[in-house]
């Protein structure tokens, strides 16, 4: 009888020894904020004779693995990590405190049976992190009017960021509306009115989000307007002729009269004022007007995309135009002559009324 019992015990021990080690439980995916604490559990069976390890693995590079613990002992020297073993449930609990963004990844519980034989299970730790806009997003563009345009914006973060587009001052987007959602903003036919700053905004509920300013420059041929296409002035007085030029790249601007290009001299003074990259105000001052200086003046602007021009007529009047803001009297002597003329005219009118 004793012999039979002994045989049964040996048989049971042999069966137990032959049972394959297994991982009966592994924690589900964990999602944590930076600074929080996470606990990862791994329960094993029939693994008393084998080492049980926690390893942080890199799925993209199998050679990048960091062993964190073996059995009930930590390998990594980091005070944020702790290991506990529960004998009743044969559970290995890995704790990570003060979670950092770099702690995100896959943690593997492994039973190492032999050099080439192992049993493993993995749990992913996701760390919430604010969006960061990727370098492969559009930074700035220079395009010609009429071309198609593609603006791209990508961002990293967890949860995956949502991308939206806006324009400066909430201007209407070329796609319509003041906001567009998606990684790419497509403009099939860009106009000069579409130039300006576009905002790529990445948000995922973590932090304040991220924003990139994308400057879109649209090259276009000059457009010229004359605010006062006809101006009158008396002989021997000055008068300013103006035109506004809109163009990009900045154009070359000239003034002509009778097909002759004018330049700065004792008769003319030309000035250009760039109010922005695309806007230029140009003025030609006709100095001490003579008879031959009356007529049509041409303001012409040209860049690599085209040429445009407009005309301003200067005609003679008998009474000096002193109300125009750009007027400058030619000299103190002329000012004095005008005052004398004005005084004589008023005196004559008074005398006439008296008589």
Phi, psi and omega in degrees: 000314178298324180295321180294316178300319180297320179295320179297317180297317179297319180297315180297319179296322180294317179298316180298318182294332183274351179294137182283132176300145179221159171257112185273341181204140172222142180302150175282172180308137180246134178238120186225160173268157176301133180096346180278181180240142178232146176236125181250129184247141176220115179257135183235161175225144176057037182242022184299330185268001187235151176287139175247127185237149165256129182225136172268124186245155175247110184294335181277338179218103185295342181278348178264088178231140179239116177284126183259324182205159171220129185060234181255015184241138174283143174261318183287139179261085180211119185295347179283342183261142176216152181228133175231146178236127179257111185292327183296320183253003185044055181246132176258120183249118178258125181247135176235119180259161177049058186302137176249164180301326182288349179281347179298146178146198183254132178247126186251129170264125189229134169256114183269104182278317177206185182300319184250013184226125180208161174237133184215160172214149185236151173229136181264134173253116177258131179249120178297131180216146183292160182294144170230121182287132186286154180291340180277010174278157179298137179253315175199160182217145169233117184226162176269148180303136179097347181280155170283148183227140177233116175258130184240143179213125180229149182215147174258155179154170176219131355302162181307127183293152172262137183254135174223159183237141173220168174246161178303138180061024179056033177296156181293133178286154177301336179278353182097144181079170183263354180217143178224139182248135180141162182286335183235135176250115184257129175241111187287329182213101186276140178249164179297333178291346181273355182290159179134198183261129175249140180253123169264121184242126179246127182222143175216014179085358178249121181071201185265002182084183181225152180219140173237133176268124181244117181270125180247113176260132179247119177279134181208157180291156183298146171234124186240139174226148176247115182295331178227091186288344177226128181224139178247145177205152181279161177301147176073011176246161177271157172207139178262128174251134187234153165211151180254131182242131175240121182191153172208128004296163180306134187271166167275131185240132177226158173245140180228152171218127182056041178065017177246128179289133182266155179218172180290125175202199182288349182257334185222147174227117184251135178219148177237136178235110179276112180272343175195178181303327186256351186243134176222131172259128180238140183226137169243124179262121175272117190262131177046069190306133173249166183306315185291350182269356174283151179134198183268135174246140182249126173258121185234137179229142181215138168224189186294346182260352178158183182226145176216157179209161174215162184245145174231126182261132174250120182237162186274139172230159185276325181262130182302138177273101182255002182270342182290127186303330184275358185293134171230123177293146188298324183197169178296328180295318180293321178300319180295318178297321179295318180295322177296316179298318180294319180295317181295320181296315180296320180297319180297318180296319181296315180297318181298318180294320182297319179290000000 
